[in-house]
Short mmCIF file of C-alpha atoms in Angstrom, two decimals:
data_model
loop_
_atom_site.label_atom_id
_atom_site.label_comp_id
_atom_site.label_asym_id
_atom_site.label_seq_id
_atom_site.Cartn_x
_atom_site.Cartn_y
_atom_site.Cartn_z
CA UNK A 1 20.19 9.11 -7.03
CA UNK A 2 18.96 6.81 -10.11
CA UNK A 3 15.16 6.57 -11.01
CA UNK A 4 14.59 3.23 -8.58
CA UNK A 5 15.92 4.38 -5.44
CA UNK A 6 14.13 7.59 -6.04
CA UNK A 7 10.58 5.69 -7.18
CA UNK A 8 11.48 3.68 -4.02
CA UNK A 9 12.05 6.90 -1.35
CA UNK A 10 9.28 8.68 -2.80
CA UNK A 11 6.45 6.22 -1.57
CA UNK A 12 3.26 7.35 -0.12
CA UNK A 13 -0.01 5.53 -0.24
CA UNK A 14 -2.75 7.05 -2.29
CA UNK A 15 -6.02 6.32 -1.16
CA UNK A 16 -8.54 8.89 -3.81
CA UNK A 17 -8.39 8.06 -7.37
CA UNK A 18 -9.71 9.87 -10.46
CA UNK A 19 -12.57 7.75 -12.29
CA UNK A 20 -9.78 6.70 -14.91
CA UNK A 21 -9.85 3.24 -15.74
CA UNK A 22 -6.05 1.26 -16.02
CA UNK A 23 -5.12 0.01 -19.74
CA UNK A 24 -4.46 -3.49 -20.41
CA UNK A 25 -1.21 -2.60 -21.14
CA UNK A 26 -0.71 -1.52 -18.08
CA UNK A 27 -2.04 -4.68 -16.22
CA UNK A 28 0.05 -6.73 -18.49
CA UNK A 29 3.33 -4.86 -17.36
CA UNK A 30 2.26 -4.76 -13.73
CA UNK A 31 2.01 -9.19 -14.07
CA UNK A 32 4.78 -9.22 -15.51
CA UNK A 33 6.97 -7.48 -13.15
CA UNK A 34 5.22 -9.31 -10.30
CA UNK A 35 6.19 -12.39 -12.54
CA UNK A 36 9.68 -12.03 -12.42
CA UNK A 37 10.23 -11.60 -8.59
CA UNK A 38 12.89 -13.83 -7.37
CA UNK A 39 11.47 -17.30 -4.80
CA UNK A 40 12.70 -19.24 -3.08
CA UNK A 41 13.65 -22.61 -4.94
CA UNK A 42 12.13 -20.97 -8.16
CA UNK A 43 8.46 -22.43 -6.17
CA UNK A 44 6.73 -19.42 -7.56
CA UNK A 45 4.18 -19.76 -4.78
CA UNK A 46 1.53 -16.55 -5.62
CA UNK A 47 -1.39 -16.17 -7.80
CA UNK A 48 -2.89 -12.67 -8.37
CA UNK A 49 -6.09 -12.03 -9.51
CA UNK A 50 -7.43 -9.17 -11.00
CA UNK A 51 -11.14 -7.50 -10.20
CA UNK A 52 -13.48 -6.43 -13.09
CA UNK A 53 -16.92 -8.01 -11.55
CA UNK A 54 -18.22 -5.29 -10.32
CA UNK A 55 -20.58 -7.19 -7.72
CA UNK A 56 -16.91 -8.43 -6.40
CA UNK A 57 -15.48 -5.45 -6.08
CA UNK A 58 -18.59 -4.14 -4.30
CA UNK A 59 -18.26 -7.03 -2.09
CA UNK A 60 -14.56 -6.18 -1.23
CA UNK A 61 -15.26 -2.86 -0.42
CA UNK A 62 -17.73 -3.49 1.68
CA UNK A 63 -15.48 -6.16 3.58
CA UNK A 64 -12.18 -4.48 3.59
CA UNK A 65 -12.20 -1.60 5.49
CA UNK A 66 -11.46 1.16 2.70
CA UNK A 67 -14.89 1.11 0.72
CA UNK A 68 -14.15 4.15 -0.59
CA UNK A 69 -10.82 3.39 -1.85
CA UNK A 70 -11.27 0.28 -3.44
CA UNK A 71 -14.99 1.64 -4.92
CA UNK A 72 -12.90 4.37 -6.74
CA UNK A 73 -9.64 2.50 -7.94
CA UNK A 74 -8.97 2.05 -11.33
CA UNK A 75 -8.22 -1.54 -10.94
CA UNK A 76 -7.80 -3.83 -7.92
CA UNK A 77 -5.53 -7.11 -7.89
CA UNK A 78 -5.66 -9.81 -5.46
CA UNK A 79 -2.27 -11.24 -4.50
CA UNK A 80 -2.57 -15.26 -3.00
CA UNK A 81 -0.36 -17.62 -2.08
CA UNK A 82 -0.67 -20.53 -4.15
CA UNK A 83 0.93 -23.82 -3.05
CA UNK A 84 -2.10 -25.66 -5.20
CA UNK A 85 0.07 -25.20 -8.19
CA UNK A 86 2.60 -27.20 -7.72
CA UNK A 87 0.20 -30.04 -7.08
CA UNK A 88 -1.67 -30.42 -10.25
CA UNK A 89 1.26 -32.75 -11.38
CA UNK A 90 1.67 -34.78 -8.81
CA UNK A 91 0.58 -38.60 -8.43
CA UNK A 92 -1.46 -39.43 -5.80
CA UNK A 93 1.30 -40.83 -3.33
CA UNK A 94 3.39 -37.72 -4.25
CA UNK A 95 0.91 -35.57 -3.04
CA UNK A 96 -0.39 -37.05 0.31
CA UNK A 97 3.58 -36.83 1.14
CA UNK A 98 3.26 -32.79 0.01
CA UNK A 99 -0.11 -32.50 2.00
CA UNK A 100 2.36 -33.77 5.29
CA UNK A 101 5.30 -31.33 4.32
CA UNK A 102 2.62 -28.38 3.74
CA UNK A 103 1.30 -29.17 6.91
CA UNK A 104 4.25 -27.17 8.84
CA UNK A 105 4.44 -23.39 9.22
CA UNK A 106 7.83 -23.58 7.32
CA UNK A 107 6.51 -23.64 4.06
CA UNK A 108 4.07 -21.44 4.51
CA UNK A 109 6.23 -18.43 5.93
CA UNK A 110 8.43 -18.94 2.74
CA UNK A 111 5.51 -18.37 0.51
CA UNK A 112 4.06 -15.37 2.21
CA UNK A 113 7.47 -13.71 2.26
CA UNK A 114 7.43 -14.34 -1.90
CA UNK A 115 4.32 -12.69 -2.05
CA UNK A 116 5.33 -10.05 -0.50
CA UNK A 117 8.38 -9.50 -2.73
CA UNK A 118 6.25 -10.28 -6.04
CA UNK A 119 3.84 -7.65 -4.41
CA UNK A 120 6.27 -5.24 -4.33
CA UNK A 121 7.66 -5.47 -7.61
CA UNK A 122 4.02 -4.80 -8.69
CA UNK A 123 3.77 -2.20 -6.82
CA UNK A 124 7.02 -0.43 -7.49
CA UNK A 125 6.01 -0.78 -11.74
CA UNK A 126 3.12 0.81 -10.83
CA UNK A 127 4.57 4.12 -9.22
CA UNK A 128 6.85 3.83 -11.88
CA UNK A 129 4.11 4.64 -14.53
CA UNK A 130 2.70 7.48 -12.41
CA UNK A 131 0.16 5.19 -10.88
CA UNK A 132 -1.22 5.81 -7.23
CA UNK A 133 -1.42 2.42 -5.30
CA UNK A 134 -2.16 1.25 -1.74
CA UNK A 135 -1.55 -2.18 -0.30
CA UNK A 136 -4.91 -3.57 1.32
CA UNK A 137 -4.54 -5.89 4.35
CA UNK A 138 -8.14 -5.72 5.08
CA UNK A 139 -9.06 -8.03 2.37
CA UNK A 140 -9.13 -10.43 5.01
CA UNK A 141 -12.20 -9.13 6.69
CA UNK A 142 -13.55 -10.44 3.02
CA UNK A 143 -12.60 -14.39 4.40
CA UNK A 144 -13.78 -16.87 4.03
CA UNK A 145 -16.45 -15.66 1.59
CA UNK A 146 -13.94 -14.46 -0.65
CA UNK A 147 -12.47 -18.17 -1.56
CA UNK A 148 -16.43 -18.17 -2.95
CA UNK A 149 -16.30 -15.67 -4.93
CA UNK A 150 -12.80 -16.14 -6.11
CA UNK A 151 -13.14 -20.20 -6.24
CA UNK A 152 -10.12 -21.00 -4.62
CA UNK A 153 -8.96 -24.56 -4.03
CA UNK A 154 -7.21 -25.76 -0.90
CA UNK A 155 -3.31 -24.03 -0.02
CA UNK A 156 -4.79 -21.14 -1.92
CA UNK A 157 -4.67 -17.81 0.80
CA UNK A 158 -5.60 -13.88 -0.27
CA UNK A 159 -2.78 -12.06 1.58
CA UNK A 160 -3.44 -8.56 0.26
CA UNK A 161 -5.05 -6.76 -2.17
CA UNK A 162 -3.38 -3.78 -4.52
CA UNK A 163 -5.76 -0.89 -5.50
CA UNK A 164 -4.30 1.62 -8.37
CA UNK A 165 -5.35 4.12 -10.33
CA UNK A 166 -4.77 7.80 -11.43
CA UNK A 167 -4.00 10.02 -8.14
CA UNK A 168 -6.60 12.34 -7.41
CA UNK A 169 -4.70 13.61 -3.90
CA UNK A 170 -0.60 14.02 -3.11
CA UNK A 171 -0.65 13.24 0.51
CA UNK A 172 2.58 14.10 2.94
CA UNK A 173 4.69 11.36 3.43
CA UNK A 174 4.79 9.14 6.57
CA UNK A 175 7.73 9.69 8.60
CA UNK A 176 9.33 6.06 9.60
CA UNK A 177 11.21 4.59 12.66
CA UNK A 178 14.56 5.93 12.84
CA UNK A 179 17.21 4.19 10.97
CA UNK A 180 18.97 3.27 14.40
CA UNK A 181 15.47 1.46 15.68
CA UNK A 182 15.45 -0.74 12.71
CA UNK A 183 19.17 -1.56 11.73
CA UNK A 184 21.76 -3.23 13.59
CA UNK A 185 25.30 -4.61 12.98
CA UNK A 186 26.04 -8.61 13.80
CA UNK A 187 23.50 -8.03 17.13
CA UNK A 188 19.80 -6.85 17.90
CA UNK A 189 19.86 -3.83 20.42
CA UNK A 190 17.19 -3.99 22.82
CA UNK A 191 17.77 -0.62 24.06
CA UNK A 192 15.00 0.65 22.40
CA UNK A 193 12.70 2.54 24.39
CA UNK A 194 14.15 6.12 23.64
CA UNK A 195 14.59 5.47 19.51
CA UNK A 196 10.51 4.95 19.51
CA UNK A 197 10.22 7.46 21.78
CA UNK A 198 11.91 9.88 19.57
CA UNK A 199 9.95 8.56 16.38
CA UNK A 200 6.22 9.13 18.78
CA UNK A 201 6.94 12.45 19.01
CA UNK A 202 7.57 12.95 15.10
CA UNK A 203 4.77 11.48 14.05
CA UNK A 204 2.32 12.70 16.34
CA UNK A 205 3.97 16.21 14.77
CA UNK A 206 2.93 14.82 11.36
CA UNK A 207 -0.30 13.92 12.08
CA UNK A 208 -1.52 17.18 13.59
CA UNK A 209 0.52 18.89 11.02
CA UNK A 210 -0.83 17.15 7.51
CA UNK A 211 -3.34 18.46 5.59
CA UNK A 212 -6.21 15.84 6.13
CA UNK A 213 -7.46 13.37 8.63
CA UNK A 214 -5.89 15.57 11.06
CA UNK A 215 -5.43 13.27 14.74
CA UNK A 216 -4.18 13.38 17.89
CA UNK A 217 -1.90 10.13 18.12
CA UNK A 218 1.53 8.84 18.37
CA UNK A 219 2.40 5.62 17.18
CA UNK A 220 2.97 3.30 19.76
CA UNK A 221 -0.46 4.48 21.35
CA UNK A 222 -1.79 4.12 18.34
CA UNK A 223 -0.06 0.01 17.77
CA UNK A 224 -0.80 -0.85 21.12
CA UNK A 225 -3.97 0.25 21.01
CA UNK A 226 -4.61 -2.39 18.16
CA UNK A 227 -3.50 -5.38 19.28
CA UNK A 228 -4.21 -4.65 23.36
CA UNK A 229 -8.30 -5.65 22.37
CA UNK A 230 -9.62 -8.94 22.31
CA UNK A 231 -9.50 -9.06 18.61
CA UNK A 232 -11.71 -11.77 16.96
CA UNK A 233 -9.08 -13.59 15.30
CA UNK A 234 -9.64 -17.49 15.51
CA UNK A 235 -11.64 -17.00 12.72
CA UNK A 236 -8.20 -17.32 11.00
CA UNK A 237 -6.20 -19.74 11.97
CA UNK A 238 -9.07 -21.56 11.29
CA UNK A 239 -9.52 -20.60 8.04
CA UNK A 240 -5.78 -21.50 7.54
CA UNK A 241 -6.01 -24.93 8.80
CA UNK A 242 -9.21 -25.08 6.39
CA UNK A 243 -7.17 -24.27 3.55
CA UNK A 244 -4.95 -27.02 4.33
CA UNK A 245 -2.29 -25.77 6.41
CA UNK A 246 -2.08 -27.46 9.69
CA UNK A 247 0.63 -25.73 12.32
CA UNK A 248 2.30 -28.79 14.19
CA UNK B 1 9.80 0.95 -20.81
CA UNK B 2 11.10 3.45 -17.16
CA UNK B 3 14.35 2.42 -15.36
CA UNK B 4 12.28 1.08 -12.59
CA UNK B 5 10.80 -1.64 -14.97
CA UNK B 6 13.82 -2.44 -16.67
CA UNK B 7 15.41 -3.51 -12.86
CA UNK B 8 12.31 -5.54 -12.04
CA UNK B 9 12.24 -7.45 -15.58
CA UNK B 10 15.82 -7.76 -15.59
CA UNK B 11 16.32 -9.19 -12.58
CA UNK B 12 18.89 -12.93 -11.94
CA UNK B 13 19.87 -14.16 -9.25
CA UNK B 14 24.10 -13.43 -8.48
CA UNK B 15 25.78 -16.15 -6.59
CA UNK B 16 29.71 -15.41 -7.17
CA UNK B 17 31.14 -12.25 -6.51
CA UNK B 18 34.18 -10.23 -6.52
CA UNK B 19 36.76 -9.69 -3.73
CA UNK B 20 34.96 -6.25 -3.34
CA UNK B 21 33.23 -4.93 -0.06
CA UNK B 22 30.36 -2.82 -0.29
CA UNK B 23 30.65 1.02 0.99
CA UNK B 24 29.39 2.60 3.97
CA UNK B 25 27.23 4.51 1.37
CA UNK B 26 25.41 1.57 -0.38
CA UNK B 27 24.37 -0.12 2.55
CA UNK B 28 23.37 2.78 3.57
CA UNK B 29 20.88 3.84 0.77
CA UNK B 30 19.73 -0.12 1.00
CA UNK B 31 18.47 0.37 4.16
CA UNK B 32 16.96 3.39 3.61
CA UNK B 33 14.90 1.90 0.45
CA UNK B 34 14.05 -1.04 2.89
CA UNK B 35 12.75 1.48 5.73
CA UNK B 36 10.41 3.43 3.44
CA UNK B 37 8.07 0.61 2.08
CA UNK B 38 4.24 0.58 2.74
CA UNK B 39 3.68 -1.73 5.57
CA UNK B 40 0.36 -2.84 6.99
CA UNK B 41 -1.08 -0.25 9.56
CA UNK B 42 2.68 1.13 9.62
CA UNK B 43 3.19 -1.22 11.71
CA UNK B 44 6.80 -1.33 10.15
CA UNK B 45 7.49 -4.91 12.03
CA UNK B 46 11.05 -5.89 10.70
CA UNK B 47 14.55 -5.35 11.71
CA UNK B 48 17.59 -5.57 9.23
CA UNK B 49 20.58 -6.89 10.45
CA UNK B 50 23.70 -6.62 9.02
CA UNK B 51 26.38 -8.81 9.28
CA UNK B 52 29.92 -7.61 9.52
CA UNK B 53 31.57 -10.13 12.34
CA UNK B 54 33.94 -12.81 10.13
CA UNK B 55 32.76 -15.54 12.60
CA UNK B 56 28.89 -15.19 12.14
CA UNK B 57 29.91 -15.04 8.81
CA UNK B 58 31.33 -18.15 8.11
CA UNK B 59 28.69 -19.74 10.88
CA UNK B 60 25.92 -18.54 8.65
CA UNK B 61 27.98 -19.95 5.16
CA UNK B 62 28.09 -23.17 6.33
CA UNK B 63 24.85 -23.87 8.08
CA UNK B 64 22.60 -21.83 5.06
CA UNK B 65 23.61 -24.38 2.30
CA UNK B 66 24.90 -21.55 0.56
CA UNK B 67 28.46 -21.63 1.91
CA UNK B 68 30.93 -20.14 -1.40
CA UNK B 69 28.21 -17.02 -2.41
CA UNK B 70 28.15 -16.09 1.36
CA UNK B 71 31.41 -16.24 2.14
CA UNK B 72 32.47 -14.18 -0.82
CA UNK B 73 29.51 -11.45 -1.06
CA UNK B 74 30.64 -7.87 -0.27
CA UNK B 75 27.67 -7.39 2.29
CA UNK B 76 24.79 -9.42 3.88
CA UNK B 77 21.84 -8.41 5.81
CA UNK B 78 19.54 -10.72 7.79
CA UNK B 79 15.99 -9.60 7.32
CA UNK B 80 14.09 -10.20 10.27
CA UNK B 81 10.01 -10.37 11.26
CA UNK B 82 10.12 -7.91 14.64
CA UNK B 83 7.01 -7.50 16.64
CA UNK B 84 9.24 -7.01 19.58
CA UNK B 85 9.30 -3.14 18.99
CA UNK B 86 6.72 -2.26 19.35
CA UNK B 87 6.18 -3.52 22.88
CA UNK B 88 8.30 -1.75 24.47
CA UNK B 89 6.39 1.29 25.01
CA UNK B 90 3.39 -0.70 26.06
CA UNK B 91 2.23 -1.09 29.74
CA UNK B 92 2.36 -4.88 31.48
CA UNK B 93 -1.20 -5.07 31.03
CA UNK B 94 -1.25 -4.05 28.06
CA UNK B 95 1.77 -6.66 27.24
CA UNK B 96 -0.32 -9.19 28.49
CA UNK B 97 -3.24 -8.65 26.06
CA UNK B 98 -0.69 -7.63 23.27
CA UNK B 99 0.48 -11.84 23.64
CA UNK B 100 -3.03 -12.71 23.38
CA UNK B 101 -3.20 -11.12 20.04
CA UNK B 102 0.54 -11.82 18.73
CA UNK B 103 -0.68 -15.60 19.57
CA UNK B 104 -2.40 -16.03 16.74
CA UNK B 105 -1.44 -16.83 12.94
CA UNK B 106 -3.16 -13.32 11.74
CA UNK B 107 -0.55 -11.05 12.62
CA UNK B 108 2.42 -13.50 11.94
CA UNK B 109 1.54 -13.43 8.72
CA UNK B 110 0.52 -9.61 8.18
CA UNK B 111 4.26 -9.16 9.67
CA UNK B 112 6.13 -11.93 7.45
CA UNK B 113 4.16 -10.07 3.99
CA UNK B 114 5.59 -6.81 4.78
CA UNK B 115 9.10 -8.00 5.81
CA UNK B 116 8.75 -9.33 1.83
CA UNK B 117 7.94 -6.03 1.05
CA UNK B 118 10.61 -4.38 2.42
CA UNK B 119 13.43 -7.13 1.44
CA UNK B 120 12.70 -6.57 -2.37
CA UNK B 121 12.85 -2.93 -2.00
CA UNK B 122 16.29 -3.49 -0.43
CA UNK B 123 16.98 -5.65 -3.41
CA UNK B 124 15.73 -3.85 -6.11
CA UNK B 125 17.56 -0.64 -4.47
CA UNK B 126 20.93 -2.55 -4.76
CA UNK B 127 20.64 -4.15 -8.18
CA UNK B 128 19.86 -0.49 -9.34
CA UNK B 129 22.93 0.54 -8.12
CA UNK B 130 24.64 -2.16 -10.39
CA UNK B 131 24.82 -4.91 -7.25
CA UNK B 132 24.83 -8.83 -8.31
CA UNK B 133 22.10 -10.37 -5.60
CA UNK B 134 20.78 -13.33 -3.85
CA UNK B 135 18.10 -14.17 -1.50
CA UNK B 136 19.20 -16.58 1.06
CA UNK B 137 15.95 -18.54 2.70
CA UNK B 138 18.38 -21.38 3.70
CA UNK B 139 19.23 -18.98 6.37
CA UNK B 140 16.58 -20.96 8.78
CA UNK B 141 19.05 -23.89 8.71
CA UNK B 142 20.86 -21.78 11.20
CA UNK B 143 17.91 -21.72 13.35
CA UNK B 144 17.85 -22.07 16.21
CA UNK B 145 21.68 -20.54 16.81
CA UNK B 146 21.29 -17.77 14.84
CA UNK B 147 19.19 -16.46 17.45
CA UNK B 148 21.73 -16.72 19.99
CA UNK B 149 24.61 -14.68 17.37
CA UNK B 150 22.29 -12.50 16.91
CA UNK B 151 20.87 -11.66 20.44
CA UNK B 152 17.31 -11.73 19.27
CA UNK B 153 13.98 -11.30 21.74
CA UNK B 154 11.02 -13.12 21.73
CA UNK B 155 9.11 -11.78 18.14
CA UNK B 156 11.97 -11.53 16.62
CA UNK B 157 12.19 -14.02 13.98
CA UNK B 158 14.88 -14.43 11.06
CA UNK B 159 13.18 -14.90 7.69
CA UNK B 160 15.91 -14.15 4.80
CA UNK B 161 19.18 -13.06 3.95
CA UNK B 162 20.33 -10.90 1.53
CA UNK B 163 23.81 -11.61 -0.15
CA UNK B 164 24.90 -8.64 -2.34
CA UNK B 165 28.08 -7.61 -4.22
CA UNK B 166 30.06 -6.66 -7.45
CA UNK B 167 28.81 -9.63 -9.57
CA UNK B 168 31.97 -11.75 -10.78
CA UNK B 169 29.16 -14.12 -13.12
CA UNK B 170 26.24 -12.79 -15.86
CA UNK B 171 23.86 -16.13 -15.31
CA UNK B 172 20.73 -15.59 -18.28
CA UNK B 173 17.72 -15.46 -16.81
CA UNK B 174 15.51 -18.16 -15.39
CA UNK B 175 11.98 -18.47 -17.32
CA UNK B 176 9.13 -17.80 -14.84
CA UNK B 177 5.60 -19.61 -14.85
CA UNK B 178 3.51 -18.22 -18.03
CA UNK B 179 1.23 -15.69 -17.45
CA UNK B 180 -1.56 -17.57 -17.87
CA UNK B 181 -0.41 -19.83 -15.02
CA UNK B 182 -0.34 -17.28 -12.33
CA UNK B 183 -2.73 -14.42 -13.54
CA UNK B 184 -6.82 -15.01 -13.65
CA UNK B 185 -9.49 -12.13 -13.63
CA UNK B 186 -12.19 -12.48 -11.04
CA UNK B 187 -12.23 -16.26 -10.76
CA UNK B 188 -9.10 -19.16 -10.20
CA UNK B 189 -9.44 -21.12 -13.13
CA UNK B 190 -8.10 -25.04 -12.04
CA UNK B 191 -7.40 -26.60 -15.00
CA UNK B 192 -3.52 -25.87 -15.04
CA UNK B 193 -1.94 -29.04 -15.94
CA UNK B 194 -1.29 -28.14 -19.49
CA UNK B 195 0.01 -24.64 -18.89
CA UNK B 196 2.19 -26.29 -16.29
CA UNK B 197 3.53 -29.03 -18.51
CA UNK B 198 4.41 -26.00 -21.58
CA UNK B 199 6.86 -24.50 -18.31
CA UNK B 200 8.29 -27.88 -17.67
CA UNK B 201 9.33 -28.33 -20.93
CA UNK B 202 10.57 -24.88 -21.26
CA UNK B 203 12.17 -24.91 -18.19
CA UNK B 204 13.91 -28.09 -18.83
CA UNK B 205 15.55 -26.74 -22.39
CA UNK B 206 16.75 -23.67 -19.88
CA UNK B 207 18.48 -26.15 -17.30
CA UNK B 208 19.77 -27.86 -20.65
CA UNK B 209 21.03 -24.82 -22.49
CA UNK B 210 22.35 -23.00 -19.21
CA UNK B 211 26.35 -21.97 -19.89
CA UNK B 212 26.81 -23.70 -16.29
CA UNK B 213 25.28 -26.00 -13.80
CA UNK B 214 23.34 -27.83 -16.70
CA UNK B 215 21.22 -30.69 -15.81
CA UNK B 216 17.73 -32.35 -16.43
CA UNK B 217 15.03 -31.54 -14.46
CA UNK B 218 12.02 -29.89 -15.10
CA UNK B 219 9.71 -27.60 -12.31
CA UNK B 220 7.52 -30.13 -11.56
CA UNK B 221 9.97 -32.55 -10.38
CA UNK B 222 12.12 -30.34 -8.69
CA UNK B 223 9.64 -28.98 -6.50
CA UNK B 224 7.84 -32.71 -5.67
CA UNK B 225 10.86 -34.16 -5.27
CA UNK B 226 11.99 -31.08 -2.86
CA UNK B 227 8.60 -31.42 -0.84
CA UNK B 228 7.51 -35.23 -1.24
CA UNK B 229 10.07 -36.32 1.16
CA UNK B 230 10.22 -36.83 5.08
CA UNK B 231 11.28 -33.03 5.59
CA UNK B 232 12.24 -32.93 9.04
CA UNK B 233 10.50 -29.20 9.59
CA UNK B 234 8.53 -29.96 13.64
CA UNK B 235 11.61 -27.78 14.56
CA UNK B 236 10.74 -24.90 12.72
CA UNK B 237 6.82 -24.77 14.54
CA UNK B 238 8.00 -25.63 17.75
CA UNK B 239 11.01 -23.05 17.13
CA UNK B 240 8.33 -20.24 16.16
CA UNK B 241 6.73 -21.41 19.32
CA UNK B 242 9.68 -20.50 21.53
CA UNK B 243 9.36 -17.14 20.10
CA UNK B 244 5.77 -16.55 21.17
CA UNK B 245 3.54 -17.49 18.33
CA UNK B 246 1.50 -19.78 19.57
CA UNK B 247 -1.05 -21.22 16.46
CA UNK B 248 -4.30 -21.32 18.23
#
């Protein structure tokens, strides 16, 4: 098994850093490698922004959900879409036509799936140099405030945020779905029922087995439980359609 | 500079390959790289499918505007958004409030990020191995159909493709945005016309220099050109409609 496949298999999130700040030798790499993720039509649709302000990062741990975490990272980065970019050289009839292509959900999905792969490539350098990371979804409890902070323009969207640093804990790692629940040949199987009930009972092993944050839960209880609420979430698609994106 | 960094910074797109089918093995160890990656509240909401049947095959070839590198790849997986899965342990009532939720943009988007996520560990898995690669977005031109090969439920929603194989070309590398395009520290900074117009003109001497395919563009108008026109994209919404998204 080379180096990337192993980097790759041995992922776990770390969530307790030692009070070591990162290099800038180290940020530089991590850009870089996010840099050279493949997009679609070379669009290069993502901006990432790093966090030194320490009244911002105080603000995004306060808003994200892992205070903690993102209080005691050696450096946080901000990963956006960015469809503003490709803008700046436009002329003005060129750009109310964009504003009416942007305006569909197509372009948008594309750009939040490059994110995701330039996230990863960041993410993967990172372990790579012995770095502890964890992806941070919560950074949208942050909007809309954040696009303050950050100063944002329009068709500019925080997807996640990426907190590293030195690890100061070596958790277990997650079990995942079987390999059966989540790959198929030429056609989806819906006969799934018995493949996630197989993969409830393993991790409800792990999580009363693992050292800390010890719980009683399985994961479909655990899923269903957090999206069967009425969860407050207008707040974003208005947000998006603030930003510029309108889904019609 | 680690193995792992080398792949990311080394990466290029592969469009021909040779007459050479992947192993049970590889794909194997692909998918297995894919299923391990950090996703948001392991959640875990994608499906891989890969494609094996000769028909789907050339189906997908001609509709994805990528007809010669699919027809000839050694493998090709269809990576998929899923929050289908994870109903299926969930009560009717809880189903119920579970659309409620899945109705909104939020969680479309959480899902489409870590399908991203998981794709480019599939990738970077592969080229590590020595595989030539391409991501295929123009896979959504064989929307709606595709569903219909592919037997896919409500939530389940193709996003990419992945073409991989024994590359039979050694392209050089495209230039990416500079780093002072896409990388700011606490704040966006707007004024990017110049640092744009340095990439179109180094981008252009790339397209002109380029052993094959030459031709004279720049980024700038590539990408207006691409989305300044009358794209006709209402079917993807109302498509991602039909699947149970509903952008309120």
């Amino acid at each position: 098994m080379n180096d990337v496949i192993k980097t790759i298999l041995n992922h776990r999130s770390i969530r307790k850093f030692k009070d070591i700040p990162l290099s800038r030798e180290q940020i530089d790499t991590i850009v870089r490698a996010a840099r050279m993720a493949p997009t679609s039509s070379n669009l290069q649709p993502f901006t990432i922004i790093g966090v030194t302000d320490p009244d911002l990062k105080k603000f995004l741990a306060k808003r994200s959900g892992n205070e903690d975490t993102i209080n005691q990272c050696g450096y946080l980065f901000i990963f956006c879409l960015d469809l503003y970019r490709i803008m700046v050289s436009a002329s003005a009839e060129e750009k109310v036509k964009m504003r009416n292509t942007l305006s569909f959900s197509y372009f948008n999905q594309t750009a939040v799936l490059s994110v995701g792969i330039a996230l990863q490539n960041a993410n993967l350098a990172a372990e790579s140099m012995g770095l502890g990371t964890v992806i941070i979804g919560g950074i949208n409890g942050a909007l809309p405030d954040l696009d303050e902070w950050l100063d944002l323009p329009e068709y500019v969207i925080p997807l996640a945020g990426l907190a590293l640093g030195v690890p100061d804990e070596q958790p277990e790692q997650k079990p995942r779905l079987p390999q059966d629940a989540i790959f198929f040949e030429n056609k989806y199987d819906r006969d799934l029922r018995e493949k996630v009930e197989r993969y409830d009972k393993e991790i409800e092993e792990y999580y009363q087995a693992r050292t800390s944050n010890r719980k009683n839960e399985n994961w479909s209880k655990k899923i269903i439980g957090m999206l069967a609420r009425d969860l407050p979430l207008g707040f974003y698609s208005e947000y998006i359609r603030r930003k510029g994106f309108i889904f019609k």
